[in-house]
Amino acid sequence: MRLVATTKLVWNEERMDSYGRIIDYLRISVTDRCNERCLYCMPEGYKGWAKKADHLSAAEIIRVVEASCGLGFRKFRLTGGEPLLRQDIEEIAAGIWALPGVQTLGVSTNGVRLERHAQGLKRAGVRSLNISLDALTPQVYRTITGGNVEEVLRGIDAALGADFEVIKLNCVLMRGVNEGEIWPLVQYAAERKMLVRFIELMPVSSAGVLDESRFLSVQDAMVMLAAYGRLEALPEYRPGNGPARYYQLAELGARVGFIGALTTPDFCESCNKLRLTADGKLRPCLGRHGELDLVPALRNAGDVSGVILEAIRNKPENHEFAECYEPGRPMTAIGG
Ligand code: SAM
Ligand code: SF4
C-alpha cells in the first residue's frame, strides 16, 4: 500500500454525505458485457446492452479517477460486467495506479480470463482481487453461471502465483442451489489463505430473483457452517472497510465474511462508495434508481468534480431492496 500525504480536514467536509459518511471509494464498471450468465445477475434474454461507443474510454475513466482523487477519494475498484473482457483493462489499471492519490486498486472478476491476465494486472498496479466462485462442483457452477469452473480455478492459481496483497472469493447464496458448496468453499479458501465471503441475494437483475424459496440469509449460512466448528465474531476485523462482517472458524483458523445486505439492519451505515457505470453515470446507491450523468462534463470539458460532489450530496441513507425494489437496469450495467 502507498503512503499518501493528506489534508484530511479540508477534504472530509466535501466528501461527507448528508448522513455523516465519508465517501472515498469509487467502483468503476468498465463494461456491461459478460462472458457468463449468472442466474442472479443477468436477466434471461437481456437485450439492453449499452452501445460500445457509449462505454467510457480508458482516458475518460482515468479522468474521472483523477477528479475523484482531487476530492480525496483513495480506493478504486474495476468491475463490470466482466472487466477482463476489456482489451485495455491493464492500460486502464496502470493509468489509475499512476495517479498520485490512489491508495488501493482492486478488480472484481469472474475469473474466467484471469489465467492470462493475473501477472499483467499485478504489474499494472492492481493490489486486490475479488473473484466470484459460487460453487466448486462443476455441475453446480455451470447451473449457476453457465460457465466452466476449471477455467476459474486455473485463474485463481494464476492469481495466487502473481502474489496479490488480497484475494477474496465471493459466493452468492442460493437456497436449493449452492448451500452444499459453503463448507467446501471455506476449506478451499482456507487451504490457500484466501478470504471467502458469502453474499445474500439482492434484487439487482429483476425483483423476481429475490424469490423467498431461493433466498438464503447469511444467518442461515452461519448456522450451516457452525455444524463444522465454532464460529467466533471478529467485530474489529474489517479489511478494506467493506460491508462484510467477519467470523473465524476456530478449529480451521479460517476467516469467513458475510455480506447480508437484506438482513443486516445497519448495513448502509458505513457505506463509503459511489459507482460509475460503464456508460458514464454516477450512481450513489446500488439499491436506488438515482444516477447523475458525467458524460456531458467529460466530453465538453465541464466540471467533473462538481458532478461527483453532487452525487455525494445525493447519496441516500439506505437501499430500497426490502421495499419491492424493481431494478431499472441490471447489475452488469451498473457495476457490481
Ligand atoms: N463479473 C465480475 C464478477 O462476477 O465478480 C464482476 C461484476 S459482478 C456484478 C460483482 C459481484 O456482484 C459478484 O461477486 C457477483 O456475485 C455479485 N452479484 C451479482 N448479482 C448479484 C445479486 N443478485 N445478489 C448479490 N450479489 C450479486
Ligand atoms: Fe457476469 Fe459477474 Fe454478473 Fe456473473 S455476476 S453474470 S460473472 S457480471
Short mmCIF file of C-alpha atoms and ligand atoms in Angstrom, two decimals:
data_model
loop_
_atom_site.label_atom_id
_atom_site.label_comp_id
_atom_site.label_asym_id
_atom_site.label_seq_id
_atom_site.Cartn_x
_atom_site.Cartn_y
_atom_site.Cartn_z
CA MET A 1 0.00 0.00 0.00
CA ARG A 2 1.25 3.53 -0.75
CA LEU A 3 1.55 6.37 1.69
CA VAL A 4 -0.26 9.48 0.54
CA ALA A 5 0.10 12.91 2.11
CA THR A 6 -3.35 14.09 3.20
CA THR A 7 -5.02 17.31 4.18
CA LYS A 8 -7.91 15.34 5.56
CA LEU A 9 -9.73 18.08 7.43
CA VAL A 10 -10.30 20.13 4.30
CA TRP A 11 -11.44 17.20 2.18
CA ASN A 12 -13.59 15.38 4.68
CA GLU A 13 -16.20 18.10 4.77
CA GLU A 14 -16.72 17.96 1.00
CA ARG A 15 -16.73 14.20 0.86
CA MET A 16 -19.18 13.81 3.72
CA ASP A 17 -22.69 12.91 2.63
CA SER A 18 -25.90 14.09 4.31
CA TYR A 19 -25.67 11.20 6.80
CA GLY A 20 -22.12 11.87 8.00
CA ARG A 21 -20.45 9.15 5.92
CA ILE A 22 -17.10 9.97 4.31
CA ILE A 23 -17.23 8.87 0.67
CA ASP A 24 -13.80 7.89 -0.64
CA TYR A 25 -14.38 4.76 -2.70
CA LEU A 26 -15.32 4.58 -6.39
CA ARG A 27 -16.36 1.33 -8.06
CA ILE A 28 -15.96 1.60 -11.78
CA SER A 29 -17.82 -0.58 -14.26
CA VAL A 30 -15.66 -0.72 -17.37
CA THR A 31 -18.15 -2.73 -19.43
CA ASP A 32 -21.70 -4.05 -19.17
CA ARG A 33 -20.75 -7.16 -21.19
CA CYS A 34 -20.11 -10.52 -19.60
CA ASN A 35 -18.92 -13.98 -20.64
CA GLU A 36 -21.07 -15.69 -18.00
CA ARG A 37 -24.80 -15.70 -17.38
CA CYS A 38 -25.28 -15.90 -13.63
CA LEU A 39 -28.85 -16.72 -12.63
CA TYR A 40 -28.97 -13.87 -10.12
CA CYS A 41 -27.29 -11.19 -12.23
CA MET A 42 -28.17 -11.45 -15.89
CA PRO A 43 -31.88 -11.44 -16.73
CA GLU A 44 -32.74 -14.16 -19.24
CA GLY A 45 -32.86 -12.83 -22.80
CA TYR A 46 -31.44 -9.46 -21.71
CA LYS A 47 -31.02 -7.12 -24.68
CA GLY A 48 -30.42 -3.73 -23.08
CA TRP A 49 -26.66 -3.57 -23.70
CA ALA A 50 -25.07 -0.15 -23.95
CA LYS A 51 -23.61 0.63 -27.38
CA LYS A 52 -19.85 0.10 -27.37
CA ALA A 53 -19.49 3.77 -28.36
CA ASP A 54 -21.27 4.74 -25.13
CA HIS A 55 -18.70 2.99 -22.97
CA LEU A 56 -16.26 5.40 -21.39
CA SER A 57 -12.79 5.25 -22.93
CA ALA A 58 -9.71 4.43 -20.87
CA ALA A 59 -8.75 8.12 -20.89
CA GLU A 60 -12.23 9.17 -19.69
CA ILE A 61 -12.22 6.63 -16.86
CA ILE A 62 -8.79 7.84 -15.77
CA ARG A 63 -10.03 11.44 -15.85
CA VAL A 64 -12.90 10.57 -13.51
CA VAL A 65 -10.46 8.87 -11.15
CA GLU A 66 -8.15 11.88 -11.28
CA ALA A 67 -11.04 14.20 -10.39
CA SER A 68 -12.10 11.85 -7.56
CA CYS A 69 -8.54 11.81 -6.21
CA GLY A 70 -8.62 15.60 -6.19
CA LEU A 71 -11.62 15.33 -3.85
CA GLY A 72 -9.83 12.86 -1.60
CA PHE A 73 -11.10 9.52 -2.95
CA ARG A 74 -8.46 6.88 -2.26
CA LYS A 75 -9.92 3.49 -3.09
CA PHE A 76 -10.86 2.28 -6.56
CA ARG A 77 -12.17 -0.99 -7.97
CA LEU A 78 -12.66 -2.04 -11.58
CA THR A 79 -15.70 -4.19 -12.16
CA GLY A 80 -18.50 -4.79 -14.66
CA GLY A 81 -19.97 -6.85 -16.30
CA GLU A 82 -16.76 -8.74 -16.66
CA PRO A 83 -13.87 -6.24 -16.61
CA LEU A 84 -11.36 -8.66 -18.14
CA LEU A 85 -13.36 -8.58 -21.37
CA ARG A 86 -11.98 -5.08 -21.99
CA GLN A 87 -8.90 -5.33 -24.21
CA ASP A 88 -7.44 -2.27 -22.50
CA ILE A 89 -8.07 -3.39 -18.91
CA GLU A 90 -4.38 -3.41 -17.99
CA GLU A 91 -3.93 0.03 -19.57
CA ILE A 92 -6.85 1.37 -17.51
CA ALA A 93 -5.42 -0.15 -14.32
CA ALA A 94 -1.94 1.23 -15.00
CA GLY A 95 -3.33 4.70 -15.78
CA ILE A 96 -5.25 4.73 -12.49
CA TRP A 97 -2.35 3.39 -10.45
CA ALA A 98 -0.07 6.10 -11.86
CA LEU A 99 -2.24 8.83 -10.28
CA PRO A 100 -0.69 10.17 -7.09
CA GLY A 101 -3.78 9.98 -4.83
CA VAL A 102 -4.66 6.35 -5.47
CA GLN A 103 -4.08 4.20 -2.42
CA THR A 104 -5.75 0.90 -3.30
CA LEU A 105 -6.82 -0.52 -6.62
CA GLY A 106 -8.85 -3.71 -6.93
CA VAL A 107 -10.54 -5.73 -9.65
CA SER A 108 -13.70 -7.84 -9.34
CA THR A 109 -13.79 -10.68 -11.82
CA ASN A 110 -15.49 -13.97 -12.53
CA GLY A 111 -12.00 -15.42 -13.03
CA VAL A 112 -12.65 -16.92 -16.47
CA ARG A 113 -9.91 -14.83 -18.12
CA LEU A 114 -7.73 -14.45 -15.06
CA GLU A 115 -5.16 -17.05 -16.02
CA ARG A 116 -3.97 -14.85 -18.90
CA HIS A 117 -4.31 -11.51 -17.06
CA ALA A 118 -3.14 -12.14 -13.49
CA GLN A 119 0.51 -11.17 -13.97
CA GLY A 120 -0.33 -8.18 -16.18
CA LEU A 121 -2.86 -6.82 -13.69
CA LYS A 122 -0.37 -7.15 -10.86
CA ARG A 123 2.27 -5.34 -12.90
CA ALA A 124 -0.25 -2.63 -13.75
CA GLY A 125 -0.73 -1.87 -10.06
CA VAL A 126 -3.78 -3.91 -9.05
CA ARG A 127 -3.48 -4.76 -5.35
CA SER A 128 -6.57 -6.82 -4.61
CA LEU A 129 -8.79 -9.23 -6.47
CA ASN A 130 -12.37 -10.26 -5.72
CA ILE A 131 -13.13 -13.46 -7.60
CA SER A 132 -16.67 -14.81 -7.90
CA LEU A 133 -16.87 -18.51 -7.11
CA ASP A 134 -20.36 -19.76 -6.29
CA ALA A 135 -19.52 -23.47 -6.33
CA LEU A 136 -16.64 -25.88 -6.68
CA THR A 137 -18.73 -28.72 -8.06
CA PRO A 138 -18.55 -28.32 -11.85
CA GLN A 139 -22.22 -29.08 -12.46
CA VAL A 140 -23.42 -26.71 -9.76
CA TYR A 141 -21.09 -23.99 -11.05
CA ARG A 142 -22.42 -24.50 -14.58
CA THR A 143 -26.03 -24.36 -13.42
CA ILE A 144 -25.45 -21.02 -11.71
CA THR A 145 -23.16 -19.27 -14.19
CA GLY A 146 -23.32 -21.23 -17.44
CA GLY A 147 -19.52 -21.49 -17.28
CA ASN A 148 -16.69 -23.91 -16.59
CA VAL A 149 -15.30 -23.87 -13.05
CA GLU A 150 -11.97 -25.36 -14.17
CA GLU A 151 -11.12 -22.12 -16.01
CA VAL A 152 -11.83 -20.13 -12.85
CA LEU A 153 -9.74 -22.44 -10.68
CA ARG A 154 -6.82 -22.04 -13.09
CA GLY A 155 -7.34 -18.28 -12.87
CA ILE A 156 -7.24 -18.43 -9.07
CA ASP A 157 -3.99 -20.43 -9.21
CA ALA A 158 -2.52 -17.80 -11.53
CA ALA A 159 -3.63 -15.03 -9.15
CA LEU A 160 -2.03 -16.83 -6.21
CA GLY A 161 1.17 -17.12 -8.25
CA ALA A 162 1.09 -13.39 -9.02
CA ASP A 163 1.18 -12.53 -5.32
CA PHE A 164 -1.65 -10.00 -4.93
CA GLU A 165 -1.94 -8.37 -1.50
CA VAL A 166 -5.51 -9.61 -1.02
CA ILE A 167 -7.61 -12.22 -2.82
CA LYS A 168 -11.22 -12.65 -1.78
CA LEU A 169 -13.66 -15.20 -3.11
CA ASN A 170 -17.31 -14.14 -3.40
CA CYS A 171 -20.17 -16.63 -3.28
CA VAL A 172 -23.80 -15.59 -3.71
CA LEU A 173 -26.04 -17.74 -1.50
CA MET A 174 -28.96 -19.53 -3.12
CA ARG A 175 -31.17 -21.92 -1.23
CA GLY A 176 -31.65 -25.22 -3.00
CA VAL A 177 -28.75 -24.43 -5.37
CA ASN A 178 -25.41 -24.00 -3.61
CA GLU A 179 -25.76 -24.44 0.15
CA GLY A 180 -23.85 -27.72 -0.24
CA GLU A 181 -20.91 -25.68 -1.55
CA ILE A 182 -20.49 -23.46 1.52
CA TRP A 183 -18.25 -25.74 3.56
CA PRO A 184 -16.11 -26.92 0.59
CA LEU A 185 -15.57 -23.26 -0.38
CA VAL A 186 -14.48 -22.37 3.16
CA GLN A 187 -11.98 -25.24 3.14
CA TYR A 188 -10.74 -24.40 -0.36
CA ALA A 189 -10.15 -20.75 0.60
CA ALA A 190 -8.53 -21.61 3.94
CA GLU A 191 -6.09 -24.05 2.33
CA ARG A 192 -4.94 -21.23 0.03
CA LYS A 193 -5.00 -18.46 2.66
CA MET A 194 -7.75 -16.53 0.86
CA LEU A 195 -10.82 -14.89 2.37
CA VAL A 196 -14.21 -16.14 1.29
CA ARG A 197 -17.38 -14.06 1.60
CA PHE A 198 -20.95 -15.25 1.38
CA ILE A 199 -23.39 -12.74 -0.09
CA GLU A 200 -27.15 -12.56 0.24
CA LEU A 201 -29.13 -12.41 -2.97
CA MET A 202 -30.16 -8.89 -3.87
CA PRO A 203 -32.84 -7.91 -6.43
CA VAL A 204 -30.38 -6.33 -8.82
CA SER A 205 -31.29 -8.08 -12.06
CA SER A 206 -35.03 -8.43 -11.54
CA ALA A 207 -37.15 -8.23 -8.43
CA GLY A 208 -38.08 -11.91 -9.04
CA VAL A 209 -34.54 -13.01 -8.17
CA LEU A 210 -35.39 -12.45 -4.53
CA ASP A 211 -37.91 -15.26 -4.57
CA GLU A 212 -38.45 -16.37 -0.95
CA SER A 213 -37.81 -20.00 -1.81
CA ARG A 214 -34.34 -19.20 -3.18
CA PHE A 215 -33.24 -16.64 -0.61
CA LEU A 216 -30.72 -17.91 1.94
CA SER A 217 -29.81 -15.44 4.67
CA VAL A 218 -26.27 -15.07 5.99
CA GLN A 219 -27.60 -16.14 9.39
CA ASP A 220 -28.80 -19.44 7.90
CA ALA A 221 -25.43 -19.91 6.20
CA MET A 222 -23.71 -19.36 9.57
CA VAL A 223 -25.92 -22.00 11.18
CA MET A 224 -24.92 -24.42 8.40
CA LEU A 225 -21.23 -23.63 8.93
CA ALA A 226 -21.50 -23.95 12.69
CA ALA A 227 -22.07 -27.68 12.12
CA TYR A 228 -18.37 -27.85 11.17
CA GLY A 229 -16.92 -25.87 14.08
CA ARG A 230 -17.28 -22.90 16.40
CA LEU A 231 -17.83 -19.51 14.70
CA GLU A 232 -16.37 -16.54 16.57
CA ALA A 233 -17.32 -12.98 15.58
CA LEU A 234 -14.42 -10.68 14.63
CA PRO A 235 -16.09 -7.25 15.02
CA GLU A 236 -12.80 -5.36 14.72
CA TYR A 237 -11.71 -7.14 11.55
CA ARG A 238 -12.91 -5.00 8.60
CA PRO A 239 -10.39 -5.41 5.75
CA GLY A 240 -10.82 -2.52 3.32
CA ASN A 241 -13.75 -1.20 5.43
CA GLY A 242 -16.04 -3.28 3.24
CA PRO A 243 -19.61 -4.33 4.05
CA ALA A 244 -18.70 -7.86 5.17
CA ARG A 245 -18.88 -8.93 8.80
CA TYR A 246 -16.17 -11.48 9.56
CA TYR A 247 -16.12 -14.61 11.68
CA GLN A 248 -13.41 -17.08 12.48
CA LEU A 249 -13.91 -20.80 12.30
CA ALA A 250 -11.88 -21.59 15.39
CA GLU A 251 -10.74 -25.13 14.54
CA LEU A 252 -9.81 -24.37 10.94
CA GLY A 253 -8.34 -20.92 11.71
CA ALA A 254 -10.22 -19.63 8.63
CA ARG A 255 -11.79 -16.18 8.38
CA VAL A 256 -15.13 -16.05 6.64
CA GLY A 257 -17.08 -12.93 5.65
CA PHE A 258 -20.84 -12.49 5.38
CA ILE A 259 -22.50 -9.73 3.36
CA GLY A 260 -26.09 -9.54 4.49
CA ALA A 261 -27.47 -6.62 2.51
CA LEU A 262 -31.05 -7.70 3.18
CA THR A 263 -30.94 -8.86 6.77
CA THR A 264 -28.30 -6.62 8.41
CA PRO A 265 -30.20 -3.66 9.90
CA ASP A 266 -27.26 -1.23 9.88
CA PHE A 267 -25.87 -2.43 6.53
CA CYS A 268 -25.80 1.03 4.90
CA GLU A 269 -24.40 2.90 7.91
CA SER A 270 -20.78 2.58 6.85
CA CYS A 271 -21.25 2.72 3.06
CA ASN A 272 -18.38 4.77 1.64
CA LYS A 273 -18.86 4.35 -2.10
CA LEU A 274 -20.14 5.74 -5.35
CA ARG A 275 -20.48 3.70 -8.52
CA LEU A 276 -19.58 4.72 -12.05
CA THR A 277 -21.49 2.86 -14.76
CA ALA A 278 -19.85 1.74 -17.99
CA ASP A 279 -21.77 4.46 -19.86
CA GLY A 280 -20.66 7.24 -17.56
CA LYS A 281 -23.41 7.64 -14.95
CA LEU A 282 -22.58 8.16 -11.29
CA ARG A 283 -24.76 6.03 -9.09
CA PRO A 284 -24.87 6.96 -5.40
CA CYS A 285 -26.56 3.68 -4.32
CA LEU A 286 -26.88 0.23 -5.90
CA GLY A 287 -30.34 -0.21 -4.41
CA ARG A 288 -31.91 3.07 -5.56
CA HIS A 289 -32.56 4.35 -9.04
CA GLY A 290 -30.92 7.78 -8.95
CA GLU A 291 -28.00 8.45 -11.32
CA LEU A 292 -26.10 11.55 -12.43
CA ASP A 293 -24.72 11.79 -15.94
CA LEU A 294 -21.00 12.54 -16.08
CA VAL A 295 -20.74 12.33 -19.86
CA PRO A 296 -21.61 15.97 -20.69
CA ALA A 297 -18.95 17.20 -18.26
CA LEU A 298 -16.42 14.64 -19.53
CA ARG A 299 -16.95 15.29 -23.23
CA ASN A 300 -17.41 19.07 -23.10
CA ALA A 301 -14.60 19.99 -20.71
CA GLY A 302 -17.13 20.55 -17.92
CA ASP A 303 -16.89 20.31 -14.15
CA VAL A 304 -16.39 16.59 -13.45
CA SER A 305 -15.61 17.22 -9.76
CA GLY A 306 -18.85 19.18 -9.41
CA VAL A 307 -20.89 16.20 -10.62
CA ILE A 308 -19.05 13.87 -8.21
CA LEU A 309 -19.79 16.22 -5.31
CA GLU A 310 -23.45 16.37 -6.35
CA ALA A 311 -23.57 12.54 -6.34
CA ILE A 312 -22.18 12.57 -2.79
CA ARG A 313 -24.84 15.08 -1.72
CA ASN A 314 -27.49 12.86 -3.35
CA LYS A 315 -26.41 9.64 -1.64
CA PRO A 316 -29.47 8.21 0.12
CA GLU A 317 -29.41 6.89 3.66
CA ASN A 318 -30.44 3.32 2.77
CA HIS A 319 -31.06 0.99 -0.14
CA GLU A 320 -34.63 0.02 -1.01
CA PHE A 321 -34.09 -3.72 -1.54
CA ALA A 322 -36.58 -4.70 1.11
CA GLU A 323 -39.26 -2.36 -0.31
CA CYS A 324 -40.19 -4.19 -3.52
CA TYR A 325 -37.28 -2.52 -5.33
CA GLU A 326 -37.51 -3.07 -9.11
CA PRO A 327 -34.11 -2.58 -10.78
CA GLY A 328 -34.21 -0.15 -13.70
CA ARG A 329 -31.25 -1.90 -15.26
CA PRO A 330 -29.30 -4.99 -14.23
CA MET A 331 -26.13 -5.19 -12.17
CA THR A 332 -23.99 -5.88 -15.24
CA ALA A 333 -24.89 -2.38 -16.43
CA ILE A 334 -24.46 -0.68 -13.06
CA GLY A 335 -21.33 -2.47 -11.90
CA GLY A 336 -21.19 -4.92 -9.04
N1 SAM B 1 -18.17 -10.19 -13.31
C1 SAM B 1 -17.50 -9.91 -12.09
C2 SAM B 1 -17.82 -10.93 -11.03
O1 SAM B 1 -18.69 -11.75 -11.26
O2 SAM B 1 -17.19 -10.89 -9.98
C3 SAM B 1 -17.75 -8.51 -11.57
C4 SAM B 1 -19.14 -7.99 -11.64
S1 SAM B 1 -20.30 -8.82 -10.60
C5 SAM B 1 -21.77 -7.94 -10.97
C6 SAM B 1 -19.79 -8.30 -9.00
C7 SAM B 1 -20.35 -9.06 -7.85
O3 SAM B 1 -21.74 -8.88 -7.80
C8 SAM B 1 -20.10 -10.56 -7.91
O4 SAM B 1 -19.50 -11.00 -6.71
C9 SAM B 1 -21.49 -11.13 -8.01
O5 SAM B 1 -21.59 -12.38 -7.39
C10 SAM B 1 -22.32 -10.08 -7.32
N2 SAM B 1 -23.73 -10.14 -7.68
C11 SAM B 1 -24.28 -10.09 -8.91
N3 SAM B 1 -25.63 -10.20 -8.84
C12 SAM B 1 -25.94 -10.31 -7.54
C13 SAM B 1 -27.15 -10.48 -6.81
N4 SAM B 1 -28.34 -10.57 -7.44
N5 SAM B 1 -27.11 -10.56 -5.46
C14 SAM B 1 -25.91 -10.49 -4.82
N6 SAM B 1 -24.73 -10.34 -5.45
C15 SAM B 1 -24.74 -10.27 -6.79
FE1 SF4 B 2 -21.21 -11.78 -15.24
FE2 SF4 B 2 -20.29 -11.24 -12.80
FE3 SF4 B 2 -22.88 -10.89 -13.42
FE4 SF4 B 2 -21.95 -13.33 -13.26
S1 SF4 B 2 -22.04 -11.86 -11.58
S2 SF4 B 2 -23.26 -12.52 -14.93
S3 SF4 B 2 -19.93 -13.10 -13.97
S4 SF4 B 2 -21.20 -9.77 -14.24
#
